Short mmCIF file of C-alpha atoms in Angstrom, two decimals:
data_model
loop_
_atom_site.label_atom_id
_atom_site.label_comp_id
_atom_site.label_asym_id
_atom_site.label_seq_id
_atom_site.Cartn_x
_atom_site.Cartn_y
_atom_site.Cartn_z
CA ARG S 1 183.71 -13.56 165.46
CA MET S 2 181.32 -11.53 162.31
CA SER S 3 179.12 -14.66 162.41
CA GLU S 4 178.43 -15.41 165.98
CA LEU S 5 178.37 -11.76 166.42
CA SER S 6 175.51 -10.97 163.90
CA GLY S 7 173.68 -14.58 165.15
CA ARG S 8 173.64 -12.70 168.73
CA VAL S 9 172.09 -9.28 166.53
CA GLN S 10 169.29 -11.74 164.53
CA LYS S 11 167.85 -12.69 168.23
CA LEU S 12 167.86 -9.70 169.23
CA VAL S 13 166.05 -8.16 166.78
CA VAL S 14 163.00 -10.91 166.51
CA MET S 15 163.28 -10.01 171.12
CA LEU S 16 162.14 -7.00 170.28
CA VAL S 17 159.78 -7.98 166.56
CA THR S 18 158.21 -10.27 169.04
CA SER S 19 157.17 -8.03 171.88
CA LEU S 20 156.62 -5.25 169.91
CA TYR S 21 153.88 -7.80 167.89
CA ALA S 22 152.70 -9.66 171.14
CA SER S 23 152.53 -5.50 172.77
CA ARG S 24 149.60 -4.93 169.82
CA HIS S 25 147.79 -8.35 170.18
CA GLY S 26 144.46 -8.74 172.47
CA SER S 27 145.33 -12.34 173.35
CA GLU S 28 146.80 -13.53 176.28
CA VAL S 29 147.65 -16.33 175.46
CA VAL S 30 149.64 -14.90 173.11
CA GLN S 31 151.87 -12.30 174.85
CA GLN S 32 152.79 -14.88 177.42
CA ALA S 33 154.44 -17.24 174.61
CA ALA S 34 156.22 -14.24 172.90
CA ASN S 35 157.42 -13.76 177.26
CA VAL S 36 158.65 -16.91 177.29
CA TYR S 37 159.81 -17.65 173.77
CA CYS S 38 162.07 -14.47 175.53
CA GLN S 39 162.45 -15.35 177.79
CA SER S 40 164.90 -18.02 176.22
CA LEU S 41 166.21 -16.19 173.35
CA ALA S 42 167.37 -14.14 176.05
CA GLN S 43 168.78 -17.29 178.15
CA GLU S 44 170.29 -18.16 174.86
CA LEU S 45 172.13 -15.15 174.45
CA THR S 46 173.21 -14.72 178.85
CA GLY S 47 173.66 -18.02 178.63
CA GLU S 48 171.78 -18.04 182.28
CA ARG S 49 169.84 -21.53 182.82
CA PRO S 50 166.41 -22.11 183.28
CA THR S 51 164.89 -21.33 186.49
CA ASP S 52 162.00 -23.26 188.27
CA ARG S 53 159.85 -19.41 186.98
CA TYR S 54 160.23 -20.26 183.87
CA TYR S 55 159.70 -23.92 182.76
CA ARG S 56 156.29 -23.07 185.67
CA SER S 57 155.54 -20.34 182.22
CA ILE S 58 156.24 -23.10 180.41
CA THR S 59 153.45 -25.40 181.30
CA GLU S 60 151.23 -22.88 182.18
CA LEU S 61 151.21 -21.25 178.61
CA GLY S 62 150.97 -25.83 177.50
CA THR S 63 147.86 -26.06 179.54
CA ARG S 64 145.96 -23.32 178.25
CA VAL S 65 146.96 -24.20 174.59
CA ALA S 66 145.96 -27.87 175.21
CA ASP S 67 142.43 -26.40 177.46
CA GLY S 68 142.13 -24.26 173.69
CA GLY S 69 142.98 -21.10 174.79
CA PHE S 70 144.63 -20.21 171.55
CA ALA S 71 142.46 -18.54 169.66
CA SER S 72 144.19 -19.88 165.83
CA ILE S 73 143.57 -23.31 166.70
CA ALA S 74 141.28 -23.65 169.34
CA GLY S 75 138.49 -27.03 168.06
CA LEU S 76 140.22 -28.55 165.77
CA GLN S 77 140.65 -31.68 165.87
CA PRO S 78 144.00 -33.82 165.48
CA ASP S 79 144.10 -36.45 163.51
CA GLU S 80 144.53 -39.89 164.97
CA ILE S 81 148.30 -41.41 165.31
CA LEU S 82 148.80 -43.59 162.55
CA MET S 83 152.16 -45.93 164.39
CA PRO S 84 150.73 -45.02 168.32
CA TYR S 85 153.47 -46.42 170.30
CA THR S 86 151.66 -49.39 171.98
CA GLN S 87 152.74 -50.01 175.68
CA GLU S 88 153.67 -53.48 176.91
CA ALA S 89 153.40 -54.62 180.73
#
């Protein structure tokens, strides 16, 4: 029981720290990522299932990151995949 309670408290602290960091950060992408992460933690704590709105926000965040909206990785060129999957017809 104590370890389960400790885990729940840790998740709540992570939510608090994440939201405080994002609120002070100027990037909307960082704020959106923090929001999605906090929603995920809240769902774990409450047992709620993800909603369509949650999935839409994750998809939108992924699109923004892929389009270079996350300044920390914008402009980086990913390495070539060394062993790509080949699709056979």
